[in-house]
Coordinates of C-alpha atoms in Angstrom, one line a residue:
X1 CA -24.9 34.2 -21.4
X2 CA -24.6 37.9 -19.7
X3 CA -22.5 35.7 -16.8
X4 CA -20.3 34.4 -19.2
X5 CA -19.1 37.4 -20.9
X6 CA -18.5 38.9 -17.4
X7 CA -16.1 36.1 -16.8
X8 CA -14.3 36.5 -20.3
X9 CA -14.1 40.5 -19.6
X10 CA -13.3 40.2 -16.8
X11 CA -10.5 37.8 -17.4
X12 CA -9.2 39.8 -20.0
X13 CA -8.3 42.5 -17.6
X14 CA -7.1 40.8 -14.9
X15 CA -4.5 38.7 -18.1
X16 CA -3.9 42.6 -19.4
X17 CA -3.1 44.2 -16.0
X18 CA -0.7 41.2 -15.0
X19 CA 0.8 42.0 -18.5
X20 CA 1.1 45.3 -18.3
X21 CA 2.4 44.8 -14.8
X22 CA 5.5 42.6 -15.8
X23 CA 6.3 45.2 -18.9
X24 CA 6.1 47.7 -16.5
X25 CA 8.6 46.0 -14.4
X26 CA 11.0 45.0 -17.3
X27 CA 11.1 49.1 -18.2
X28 CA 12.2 49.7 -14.9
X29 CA 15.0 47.5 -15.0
X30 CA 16.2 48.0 -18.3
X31 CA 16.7 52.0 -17.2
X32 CA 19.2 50.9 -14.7
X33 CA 22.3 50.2 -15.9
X34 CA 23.6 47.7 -13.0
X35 CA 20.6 45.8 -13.6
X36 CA 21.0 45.3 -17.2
X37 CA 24.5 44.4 -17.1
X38 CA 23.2 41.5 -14.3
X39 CA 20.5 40.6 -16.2
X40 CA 22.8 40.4 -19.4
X41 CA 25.7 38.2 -18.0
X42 CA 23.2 35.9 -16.0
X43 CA 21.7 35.4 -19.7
X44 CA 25.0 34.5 -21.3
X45 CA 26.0 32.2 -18.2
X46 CA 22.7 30.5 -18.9
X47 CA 23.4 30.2 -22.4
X48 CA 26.8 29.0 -22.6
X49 CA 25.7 26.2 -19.2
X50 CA 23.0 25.1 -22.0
X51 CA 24.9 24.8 -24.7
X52 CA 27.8 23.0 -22.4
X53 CA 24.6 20.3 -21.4
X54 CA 23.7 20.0 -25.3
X55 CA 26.9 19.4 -26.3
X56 CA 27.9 16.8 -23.5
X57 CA 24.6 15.0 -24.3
X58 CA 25.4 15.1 -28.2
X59 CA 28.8 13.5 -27.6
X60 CA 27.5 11.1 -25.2
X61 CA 24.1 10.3 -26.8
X62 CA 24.9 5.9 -27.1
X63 CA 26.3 5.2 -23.7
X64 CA 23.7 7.0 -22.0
X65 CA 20.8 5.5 -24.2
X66 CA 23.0 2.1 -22.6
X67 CA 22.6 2.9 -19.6
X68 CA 19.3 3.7 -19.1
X69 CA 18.5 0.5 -21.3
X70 CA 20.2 -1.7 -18.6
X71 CA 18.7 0.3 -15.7
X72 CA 15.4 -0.1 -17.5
X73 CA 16.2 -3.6 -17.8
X74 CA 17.1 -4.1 -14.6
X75 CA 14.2 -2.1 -12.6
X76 CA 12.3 -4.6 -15.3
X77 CA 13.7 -7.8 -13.8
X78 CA 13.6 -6.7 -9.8
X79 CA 9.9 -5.7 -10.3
X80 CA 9.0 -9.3 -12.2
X81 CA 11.1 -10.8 -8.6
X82 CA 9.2 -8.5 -6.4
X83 CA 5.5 -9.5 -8.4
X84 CA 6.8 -13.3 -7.8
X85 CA 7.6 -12.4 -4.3
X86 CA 4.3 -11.0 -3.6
X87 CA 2.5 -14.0 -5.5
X88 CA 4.4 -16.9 -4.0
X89 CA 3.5 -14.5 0.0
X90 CA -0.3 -14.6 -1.4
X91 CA -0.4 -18.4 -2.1
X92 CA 1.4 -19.3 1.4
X93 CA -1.2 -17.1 3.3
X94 CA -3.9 -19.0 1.2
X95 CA -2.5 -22.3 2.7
X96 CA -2.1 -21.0 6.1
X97 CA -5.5 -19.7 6.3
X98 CA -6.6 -23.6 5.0
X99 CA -4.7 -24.8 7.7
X100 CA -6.5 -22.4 10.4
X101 CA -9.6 -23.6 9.1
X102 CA -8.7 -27.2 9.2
X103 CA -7.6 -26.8 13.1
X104 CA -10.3 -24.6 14.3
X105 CA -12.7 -27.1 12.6
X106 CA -10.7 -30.3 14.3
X107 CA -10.6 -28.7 17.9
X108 CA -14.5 -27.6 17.8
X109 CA -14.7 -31.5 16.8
X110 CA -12.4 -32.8 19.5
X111 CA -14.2 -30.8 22.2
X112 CA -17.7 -31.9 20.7
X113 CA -16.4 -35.5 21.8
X114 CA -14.7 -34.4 25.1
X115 CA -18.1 -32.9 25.9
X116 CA -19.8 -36.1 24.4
X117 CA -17.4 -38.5 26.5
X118 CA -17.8 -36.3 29.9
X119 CA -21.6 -36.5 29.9
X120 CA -21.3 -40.5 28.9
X121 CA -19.4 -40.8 32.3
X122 CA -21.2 -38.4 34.2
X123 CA -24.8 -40.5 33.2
X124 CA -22.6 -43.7 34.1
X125 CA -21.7 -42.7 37.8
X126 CA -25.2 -41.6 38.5
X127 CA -26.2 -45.4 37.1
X128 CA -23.9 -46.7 39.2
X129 CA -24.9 -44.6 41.9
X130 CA -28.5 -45.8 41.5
X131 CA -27.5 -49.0 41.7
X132 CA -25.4 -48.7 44.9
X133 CA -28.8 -47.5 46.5
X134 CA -30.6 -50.1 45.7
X135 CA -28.0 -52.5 46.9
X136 CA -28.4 -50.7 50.4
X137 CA -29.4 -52.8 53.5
X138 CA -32.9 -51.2 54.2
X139 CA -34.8 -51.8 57.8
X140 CA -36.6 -54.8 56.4
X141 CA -33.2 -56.5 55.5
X142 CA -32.2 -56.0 58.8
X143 CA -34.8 -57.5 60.9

């Protein structure tokens, strides 16, 4: 509680010495006479440039409520073809990434059968070889 009323007091000065600071500041420039006359005609250029911007708006209100309408409108319409865009880029990936899937799958299976076929032929040869030994002329035939 005794923290919180530190921060409060002492918040209150720091607000009142920034306050006092800027009045201090406008005194100073209101004694000098350059300065006020500056001060005075930026004021009234300011002042006449706002009134200038109200009136322009006032007399223009409708065709600039148009025109944001059909810029609205339009943004509208680009974003709903950018959201298709973007949705029709999803779906093809989705297919693609089938497609992968079905190749990879189809190659593992082609070279399951290459593998499959290769050790088919290598265990025929070595029958075949075994039979070519046996159908060798031994030292018994030959006698």
């Amino acid at each position: 509680m005794q923290q919180t009323k530190n921060n409060i007091s002492s918040r209150g000065w720091t607000i009142g010495l920034i306050a006092g600071g800027v009045t201090a500041a406008a005194a100073v420039l209101t004694f000098n006479k350059r300065t006020r006359t500056s001060i005075v005609r930026g004021t009234k250029q300011t002042a006449s440039t706002v009134n200038h911007v109200s009136s322009f708006l006032s007399e223009n209100r409708e065709e600039l409520i148009t025109k944001v309408k059909g810029a609205s409108n339009e943004l509208s319409h680009l974003l709903q073809s950018a959201s298709d865009d973007v949705q029709d880029i999803a779906d093809r990936a989705g297919h693609l990434k089938e497609t992968a899937l079905s190749a990879k799958s189809q190659a593992e299976q082609t070279a399951r059968e290459i593998r499959e076929l290769n050790q088919e032929d290598s265990e025929q040869k070595q029958i075949e070889q075994a039979e070519n030994v046996e159908k060798l002329p031994t030292t018994d035939d030959q006698s």
